[in-house]
PDB file of C-alpha atoms in Angstrom:
ATOM      1  CA  LEU A   5       9.933 -31.913 -14.021  1.00  0.00           C
ATOM      2  CA  LEU A   6      12.188 -29.350 -15.600  1.00  0.00           C
ATOM      3  CA  ARG A   7      13.972 -32.449 -17.575  1.00  0.00           C
ATOM      4  CA  HIS A   8      10.319 -33.264 -18.758  1.00  0.00           C
ATOM      5  CA  PHE A   9       9.612 -30.565 -20.225  1.00  0.00           C
ATOM      6  CA  SER A  10      12.887 -30.097 -21.956  1.00  0.00           C
ATOM      7  CA  SER A  11      11.685 -32.960 -24.182  1.00  0.00           C
ATOM      8  CA  VAL A  12       8.465 -31.813 -25.342  1.00  0.00           C
ATOM      9  CA  GLY A  13       9.628 -27.722 -24.859  1.00  0.00           C
ATOM     10  CA  PHE A  14       7.625 -24.903 -23.112  1.00  0.00           C
ATOM     11  CA  TRP A  15       6.247 -21.959 -24.664  1.00  0.00           C
ATOM     12  CA  GLY A  16       3.988 -20.354 -21.826  1.00  0.00           C
ATOM     13  CA  LEU A  17       3.949 -19.589 -18.067  1.00  0.00           C
ATOM     14  CA  VAL A  18       0.949 -17.719 -16.385  1.00  0.00           C
ATOM     15  CA  ASN A  19       1.119 -16.401 -13.283  1.00  0.00           C
ATOM     16  CA  ASN A  20      -2.251 -16.127 -12.011  1.00  0.00           C
ATOM     17  CA  ALA A  21      -2.374 -17.182  -8.274  1.00  0.00           C
ATOM     18  CA  GLY A  22      -3.545 -14.741  -5.873  1.00  0.00           C
ATOM     19  CA  ILE A  23      -5.778 -13.420  -2.586  1.00  0.00           C
ATOM     20  CA  SER A  24      -7.686 -10.422  -1.165  1.00  0.00           C
ATOM     21  CA  THR A  25      -8.838  -9.214   1.365  1.00  0.00           C
ATOM     22  CA  PHE A  26     -10.760  -5.954   2.785  1.00  0.00           C
ATOM     23  CA  GLY A  27      -9.041  -3.760   5.968  1.00  0.00           C
ATOM     24  CA  GLU A  28      -7.191  -0.053   6.454  1.00  0.00           C
ATOM     25  CA  THR A  29      -3.469  -0.164   6.561  1.00  0.00           C
ATOM     26  CA  GLY A  30      -3.598  -0.646  10.438  1.00  0.00           C
ATOM     27  CA  TRP A  31      -6.445  -3.249  10.638  1.00  0.00           C
ATOM     28  CA  LEU A  32      -4.150  -6.108   9.144  1.00  0.00           C
ATOM     29  CA  SER A  33      -1.656  -7.538  11.278  1.00  0.00           C
ATOM     30  CA  MET A  34       1.988  -8.276   9.836  1.00  0.00           C
ATOM     31  CA  GLU A  35       1.474 -11.685   9.457  1.00  0.00           C
ATOM     32  CA  LYS A  36      -1.662 -10.707   6.899  1.00  0.00           C
ATOM     33  CA  TYR A  37       1.099  -8.451   4.807  1.00  0.00           C
ATOM     34  CA  GLU A  38       3.667 -11.304   4.938  1.00  0.00           C
ATOM     35  CA  LYS A  39       1.624 -14.112   3.811  1.00  0.00           C
ATOM     36  CA  PHE A  40       0.092 -11.550   0.886  1.00  0.00           C
ATOM     37  CA  ALA A  41       3.023 -10.557  -0.296  1.00  0.00           C
ATOM     38  CA  ASP A  42       4.101 -14.436  -0.543  1.00  0.00           C
ATOM     39  CA  VAL A  43       1.335 -16.021  -2.665  1.00  0.00           C
ATOM     40  CA  ASN A  44       0.621 -12.419  -4.899  1.00  0.00           C
ATOM     41  CA  LEU A  45       4.108 -11.529  -5.251  1.00  0.00           C
ATOM     42  CA  LEU A  46       6.705 -14.102  -3.901  1.00  0.00           C
ATOM     43  CA  GLY A  47       4.739 -16.747  -5.755  1.00  0.00           C
ATOM     44  CA  SER A  48       4.815 -15.746  -8.900  1.00  0.00           C
ATOM     45  CA  ILE A  49       8.708 -14.552  -8.865  1.00  0.00           C
ATOM     46  CA  ARG A  50       9.283 -17.957  -7.431  1.00  0.00           C
ATOM     47  CA  THR A  51       7.616 -19.848 -10.864  1.00  0.00           C
ATOM     48  CA  THR A  52       9.313 -17.070 -13.109  1.00  0.00           C
ATOM     49  CA  LEU A  53      12.662 -18.441 -11.578  1.00  0.00           C
ATOM     50  CA  ALA A  54      11.705 -22.097 -11.778  1.00  0.00           C
ATOM     51  CA  PHE A  55      10.741 -22.149 -15.396  1.00  0.00           C
ATOM     52  CA  LEU A  56      13.090 -19.288 -17.123  1.00  0.00           C
ATOM     53  CA  PRO A  57      15.903 -21.291 -18.130  1.00  0.00           C
ATOM     54  CA  LEU A  58      13.361 -23.421 -20.545  1.00  0.00           C
ATOM     55  CA  LEU A  59      11.405 -20.109 -21.447  1.00  0.00           C
ATOM     56  CA  ARG A  60      14.524 -18.273 -22.539  1.00  0.00           C
ATOM     57  CA  LYS A  61      15.612 -21.896 -24.423  1.00  0.00           C
ATOM     58  CA  TYR A  62      12.260 -21.673 -26.507  1.00  0.00           C
ATOM     59  CA  LYS A  63      11.516 -18.412 -26.401  1.00  0.00           C
ATOM     60  CA  GLY A  64       8.416 -18.714 -24.977  1.00  0.00           C
ATOM     61  CA  ARG A  65       6.022 -16.191 -23.215  1.00  0.00           C
ATOM     62  CA  ILE A  66       5.088 -15.333 -19.860  1.00  0.00           C
ATOM     63  CA  VAL A  67       1.691 -13.635 -18.573  1.00  0.00           C
ATOM     64  CA  PHE A  68       0.937 -12.064 -14.994  1.00  0.00           C
ATOM     65  CA  MET A  69      -2.026 -11.719 -13.542  1.00  0.00           C
ATOM     66  CA  SER A  70      -1.963  -7.894 -12.454  1.00  0.00           C
ATOM     67  CA  SER A  71      -5.208  -5.566 -11.904  1.00  0.00           C
ATOM     68  CA  ILE A  72      -5.979  -1.846 -12.041  1.00  0.00           C
ATOM     69  CA  ILE A  73      -5.565  -2.067  -8.217  1.00  0.00           C
ATOM     70  CA  ALA A  74      -1.759  -1.504  -8.918  1.00  0.00           C
ATOM     71  CA  TYR A  75      -2.270   2.217  -9.580  1.00  0.00           C
ATOM     72  CA  PHE A  76      -4.864   3.208  -6.803  1.00  0.00           C
ATOM     73  CA  ALA A  77      -6.303   1.472  -3.453  1.00  0.00           C
ATOM     74  CA  LEU A  78      -9.816   1.490  -2.352  1.00  0.00           C
ATOM     75  CA  GLY A  79     -10.031  -0.547   1.124  1.00  0.00           C
ATOM     76  CA  ASN A  80      -7.700  -2.530   0.001  1.00  0.00           C
ATOM     77  CA  GLY A  81      -4.069  -1.254   0.151  1.00  0.00           C
ATOM     78  CA  ILE A  82      -2.664  -4.503   0.977  1.00  0.00           C
ATOM     79  CA  TYR A  83      -3.904  -6.016  -2.298  1.00  0.00           C
ATOM     80  CA  SER A  84      -2.842  -2.746  -4.589  1.00  0.00           C
ATOM     81  CA  MET A  85       0.565  -3.298  -2.710  1.00  0.00           C
ATOM     82  CA  THR A  86       1.173  -6.369  -3.772  1.00  0.00           C
ATOM     83  CA  LYS A  87      -0.045  -6.126  -7.651  1.00  0.00           C
ATOM     84  CA  ALA A  88       2.205  -2.704  -8.181  1.00  0.00           C
ATOM     85  CA  ALA A  89       4.991  -4.538  -6.889  1.00  0.00           C
ATOM     86  CA  ILE A  90       4.492  -7.132 -10.000  1.00  0.00           C
ATOM     87  CA  GLU A  91       4.271  -4.705 -12.103  1.00  0.00           C
ATOM     88  CA  LYS A  92       7.598  -3.427 -11.805  1.00  0.00           C
ATOM     89  CA  PHE A  93       8.973  -6.944 -11.296  1.00  0.00           C
ATOM     90  CA  CYS A  94       7.647  -7.237 -14.753  1.00  0.00           C
ATOM     91  CA  ASP A  95       9.236  -4.157 -16.244  1.00  0.00           C
ATOM     92  CA  ALA A  96      12.062  -4.888 -15.487  1.00  0.00           C
ATOM     93  CA  LEU A  97      11.867  -8.744 -16.359  1.00  0.00           C
ATOM     94  CA  ARG A  98      10.351  -7.617 -19.850  1.00  0.00           C
ATOM     95  CA  LEU A  99      13.584  -5.404 -20.912  1.00  0.00           C
ATOM     96  CA  GLU A 100      15.485  -8.077 -19.826  1.00  0.00           C
ATOM     97  CA  MET A 101      14.281 -10.729 -21.901  1.00  0.00           C
ATOM     98  CA  LYS A 102      13.579  -9.107 -25.487  1.00  0.00           C
ATOM     99  CA  LYS A 103      17.278 -10.339 -26.016  1.00  0.00           C
ATOM    100  CA  PHE A 104      16.200 -13.805 -25.457  1.00  0.00           C
ATOM    101  CA  GLY A 105      13.353 -13.526 -27.597  1.00  0.00           C
ATOM    102  CA  VAL A 106      11.021 -13.918 -24.509  1.00  0.00           C
ATOM    103  CA  ARG A 107       7.894 -11.650 -24.297  1.00  0.00           C
ATOM    104  CA  VAL A 108       6.330 -10.888 -20.944  1.00  0.00           C
ATOM    105  CA  CYS A 109       2.706  -9.485 -20.676  1.00  0.00           C
ATOM    106  CA  ILE A 110       0.524  -8.255 -17.676  1.00  0.00           C
ATOM    107  CA  ILE A 111      -3.429  -8.686 -17.621  1.00  0.00           C
ATOM    108  CA  GLN A 112      -4.881  -5.888 -15.636  1.00  0.00           C
ATOM    109  CA  PRO A 113      -8.348  -6.617 -15.002  1.00  0.00           C
ATOM    110  CA  GLY A 114     -11.064  -4.345 -13.465  1.00  0.00           C
ATOM    111  CA  ASN A 115     -13.706  -5.325 -10.615  1.00  0.00           C
ATOM    112  CA  TYR A 116     -14.357  -9.171 -11.889  1.00  0.00           C
ATOM    113  CA  ALA A 117     -15.210  -9.975  -7.996  1.00  0.00           C
ATOM    114  CA  ARG A 118     -18.295 -11.701  -9.157  1.00  0.00           C
ATOM    115  CA  SER A 119     -16.971 -14.336 -11.447  1.00  0.00           C
ATOM    116  CA  THR A 120     -13.772 -14.815  -9.655  1.00  0.00           C
ATOM    117  CA  LYS A 121     -14.960 -14.874  -6.336  1.00  0.00           C
ATOM    118  CA  ILE A 122     -11.054 -13.696  -5.452  1.00  0.00           C
ATOM    119  CA  GLN A 123     -12.729 -11.734  -2.527  1.00  0.00           C
ATOM    120  CA  PRO A 124     -15.941 -12.999  -0.574  1.00  0.00           C
ATOM    121  CA  PRO A 125     -18.384 -10.382   1.267  1.00  0.00           C
ATOM    122  CA  VAL A 126     -16.850  -8.697   4.589  1.00  0.00           C
ATOM    123  CA  SER A 127     -17.759  -8.836   7.470  1.00  0.00           C
ATOM    124  CA  ALA A 128     -18.006  -5.694   9.589  1.00  0.00           C
ATOM    125  CA  GLU A 129     -18.154  -7.949  12.879  1.00  0.00           C
ATOM    126  CA  GLU A 130     -15.708 -10.131  12.037  1.00  0.00           C
ATOM    127  CA  ILE A 131     -13.312  -7.262  11.319  1.00  0.00           C
ATOM    128  CA  TRP A 132     -14.152  -5.416  14.749  1.00  0.00           C
ATOM    129  CA  ASN A 133     -13.415  -8.644  15.995  1.00  0.00           C
ATOM    130  CA  GLU A 134     -10.071  -9.471  14.702  1.00  0.00           C
ATOM    131  CA  LEU A 135      -8.910  -5.568  15.275  1.00  0.00           C
ATOM    132  CA  SER A 136      -6.333  -4.764  17.849  1.00  0.00           C
ATOM    133  CA  GLU A 137      -7.279  -2.940  21.289  1.00  0.00           C
ATOM    134  CA  GLU A 138      -4.987   0.587  19.965  1.00  0.00           C
ATOM    135  CA  GLU A 139      -7.169   0.496  16.424  1.00  0.00           C
ATOM    136  CA  LYS A 140     -10.602  -0.523  18.597  1.00  0.00           C
ATOM    137  CA  ALA A 141      -9.562   2.854  20.313  1.00  0.00           C
ATOM    138  CA  VAL A 142      -9.219   4.886  16.903  1.00  0.00           C
ATOM    139  CA  TYR A 143     -12.489   3.787  14.992  1.00  0.00           C
ATOM    140  CA  ASN A 144     -15.719   2.788  16.048  1.00  0.00           C
ATOM    141  CA  LYS A 145     -18.644  -0.051  14.646  1.00  0.00           C
ATOM    142  CA  GLU A 146     -20.354   2.261  12.909  1.00  0.00           C
ATOM    143  CA  TYR A 147     -17.164   3.336  11.176  1.00  0.00           C
ATOM    144  CA  VAL A 148     -16.032   0.083  10.395  1.00  0.00           C
ATOM    145  CA  GLN A 149     -19.837  -0.926   9.273  1.00  0.00           C
ATOM    146  CA  GLU A 150     -19.952   1.773   6.548  1.00  0.00           C
ATOM    147  CA  ARG A 151     -16.380   0.574   5.295  1.00  0.00           C
ATOM    148  CA  ALA A 152     -17.343  -2.846   5.049  1.00  0.00           C
ATOM    149  CA  ASN A 153     -20.667  -1.611   3.418  1.00  0.00           C
ATOM    150  CA  PHE A 154     -18.971   0.920   0.982  1.00  0.00           C
ATOM    151  CA  PHE A 155     -16.300  -2.543   0.111  1.00  0.00           C
ATOM    152  CA  ASN A 156     -19.368  -4.839  -0.292  1.00  0.00           C
ATOM    153  CA  SER A 157     -20.887  -2.379  -2.787  1.00  0.00           C
ATOM    154  CA  ILE A 158     -18.111  -2.327  -4.979  1.00  0.00           C
ATOM    155  CA  LEU A 159     -17.766  -6.148  -4.798  1.00  0.00           C
ATOM    156  CA  SER A 160     -21.644  -6.000  -6.143  1.00  0.00           C
ATOM    157  CA  GLU A 161     -20.624  -4.284  -9.241  1.00  0.00           C
ATOM    158  CA  GLY A 162     -18.401  -6.703  -9.896  1.00  0.00           C
ATOM    159  CA  SER A 163     -18.327  -8.062 -13.579  1.00  0.00           C
ATOM    160  CA  THR A 164     -19.334 -11.527 -14.265  1.00  0.00           C
ATOM    161  CA  ASN A 165     -17.740 -11.817 -17.632  1.00  0.00           C
ATOM    162  CA  GLY A 166     -14.469 -13.236 -16.650  1.00  0.00           C
ATOM    163  CA  ASN A 167     -13.740 -14.819 -20.138  1.00  0.00           C
ATOM    164  CA  GLU A 168     -12.967 -11.106 -21.086  1.00  0.00           C
ATOM    165  CA  VAL A 169      -9.980 -11.751 -18.861  1.00  0.00           C
ATOM    166  CA  VAL A 170      -9.266 -15.077 -20.265  1.00  0.00           C
ATOM    167  CA  ASP A 171      -9.240 -13.928 -24.018  1.00  0.00           C
ATOM    168  CA  ALA A 172      -6.594 -11.211 -22.965  1.00  0.00           C
ATOM    169  CA  MET A 173      -4.910 -14.523 -21.725  1.00  0.00           C
ATOM    170  CA  VAL A 174      -5.001 -16.851 -24.659  1.00  0.00           C
ATOM    171  CA  ASP A 175      -4.045 -13.249 -27.013  1.00  0.00           C
ATOM    172  CA  ALA A 176      -1.291 -12.591 -24.683  1.00  0.00           C
ATOM    173  CA  LEU A 177       0.211 -16.203 -25.202  1.00  0.00           C
ATOM    174  CA  THR A 178      -0.619 -16.842 -29.075  1.00  0.00           C
ATOM    175  CA  SER A 179      -0.668 -13.315 -30.339  1.00  0.00           C
ATOM    176  CA  PRO A 180       2.717 -12.694 -32.480  1.00  0.00           C
ATOM    177  CA  ALA A 181       2.808  -9.250 -31.463  1.00  0.00           C
ATOM    178  CA  PRO A 182       1.785  -9.430 -27.961  1.00  0.00           C
ATOM    179  CA  LYS A 183       0.985  -6.141 -26.127  1.00  0.00           C
ATOM    180  CA  ALA A 184       2.920  -5.307 -22.837  1.00  0.00           C
ATOM    181  CA  ARG A 185      -0.292  -4.517 -20.956  1.00  0.00           C
ATOM    182  CA  TYR A 186      -3.664  -5.584 -21.254  1.00  0.00           C
ATOM    183  CA  MET A 187      -6.188  -3.407 -19.480  1.00  0.00           C
ATOM    184  CA  VAL A 188      -9.370  -5.202 -19.281  1.00  0.00           C
ATOM    185  CA  ALA A 189     -11.897  -2.823 -17.251  1.00  0.00           C
ATOM    186  CA  LYS A 190     -14.579  -0.590 -17.718  1.00  0.00           C
ATOM    187  CA  LEU A 191     -14.567   2.830 -18.960  1.00  0.00           C
ATOM    188  CA  LYS A 192     -15.274   4.031 -15.239  1.00  0.00           C
ATOM    189  CA  GLU A 193     -12.080   2.059 -14.477  1.00  0.00           C
ATOM    190  CA  LYS A 194      -9.780   2.904 -17.506  1.00  0.00           C
ATOM    191  CA  ALA A 195     -10.808   6.978 -16.372  1.00  0.00           C
ATOM    192  CA  LEU A 196      -9.468   6.506 -13.157  1.00  0.00           C
ATOM    193  CA  VAL A 197      -6.690   4.434 -13.906  1.00  0.00           C
ATOM    194  CA  PHE A 198      -6.079   7.722 -16.638  1.00  0.00           C
ATOM    195  CA  VAL A 199      -6.256  10.152 -13.893  1.00  0.00           C
ATOM    196  CA  CYS A 200      -4.213   8.304 -11.612  1.00  0.00           C
ATOM    197  CA  ALA A 201      -1.432   7.803 -14.290  1.00  0.00           C
ATOM    198  CA  LEU A 202      -1.679  11.519 -15.574  1.00  0.00           C
ATOM    199  CA  PHE A 203      -2.844  14.295 -13.126  1.00  0.00           C
ATOM    200  CA  PRO A 204      -1.151  15.355  -9.840  1.00  0.00           C
ATOM    201  CA  THR A 205      -1.524  13.310  -7.000  1.00  0.00           C
ATOM    202  CA  VAL A 206      -4.182  15.267  -5.028  1.00  0.00           C
ATOM    203  CA  VAL A 207      -6.238  15.460  -7.852  1.00  0.00           C
ATOM    204  CA  MET A 208      -6.879  11.501  -7.919  1.00  0.00           C
ATOM    205  CA  ASP A 209      -6.480  11.801  -3.761  1.00  0.00           C
ATOM    206  CA  SER A 210      -9.774  14.052  -3.600  1.00  0.00           C
ATOM    207  CA  ILE A 211     -11.343  11.693  -5.929  1.00  0.00           C
ATOM    208  CA  LEU A 212     -10.852   8.257  -4.098  1.00  0.00           C
ATOM    209  CA  SER A 213     -11.697  10.800  -0.681  1.00  0.00           C
ATOM    210  CA  TYR A 214     -15.461  12.059  -2.048  1.00  0.00           C
ATOM    211  CA  ALA A 215     -15.894   8.180  -2.591  1.00  0.00           C
ATOM    212  CA  LEU A 216     -15.044   7.547   0.222  1.00  0.00           C
ATOM    213  CA  SER A 217     -17.028   9.523   2.030  1.00  0.00           C
ATOM    214  CA  LYS A 218     -20.093   8.580   0.238  1.00  0.00           C
TER     215      LYS A 218
END
């Protein structure tokens, strides 16, 4: 594969693979944590390392699909964890690749669940049935149902205009001066990121706690 690209040139790599799920920390098995880290984080790293020699040779572009969820989590901490890790990997890679003329860009979409179908609606019954006996002793079905309803309401608000994200990816690959980060999100979502980045953690915790309690 690498020999083939060596003859025709290799100019851009987009790491877009990703999976998502819902669940509080103790509800998810270690196997799920390992699966999500393998697909969302290590999968992108494996692909990047495989093509790095060609990207350096042709002064190419590397684009990573992150998310505004890298900054905060609302019921999907496992997904948020992997996206935060991707951000840090990209920060290191971007600095290291500057001397080779390779650009590294991060796409940070907001809620596009309705257009990507990355996260189907969650079923409280299925979540409850998968809980360990220890977790069932702490939570009850009503709480799980409330959380599932909350998360499904967020999914239903997702944008269907997925071409906005594609446009950002194209710009990252073709622009003479691409951005390090492309945040493609609604104003409300950008405001949450702004608060998370600039205000004390207690402020963001209060906002998210209020949202979860509604």
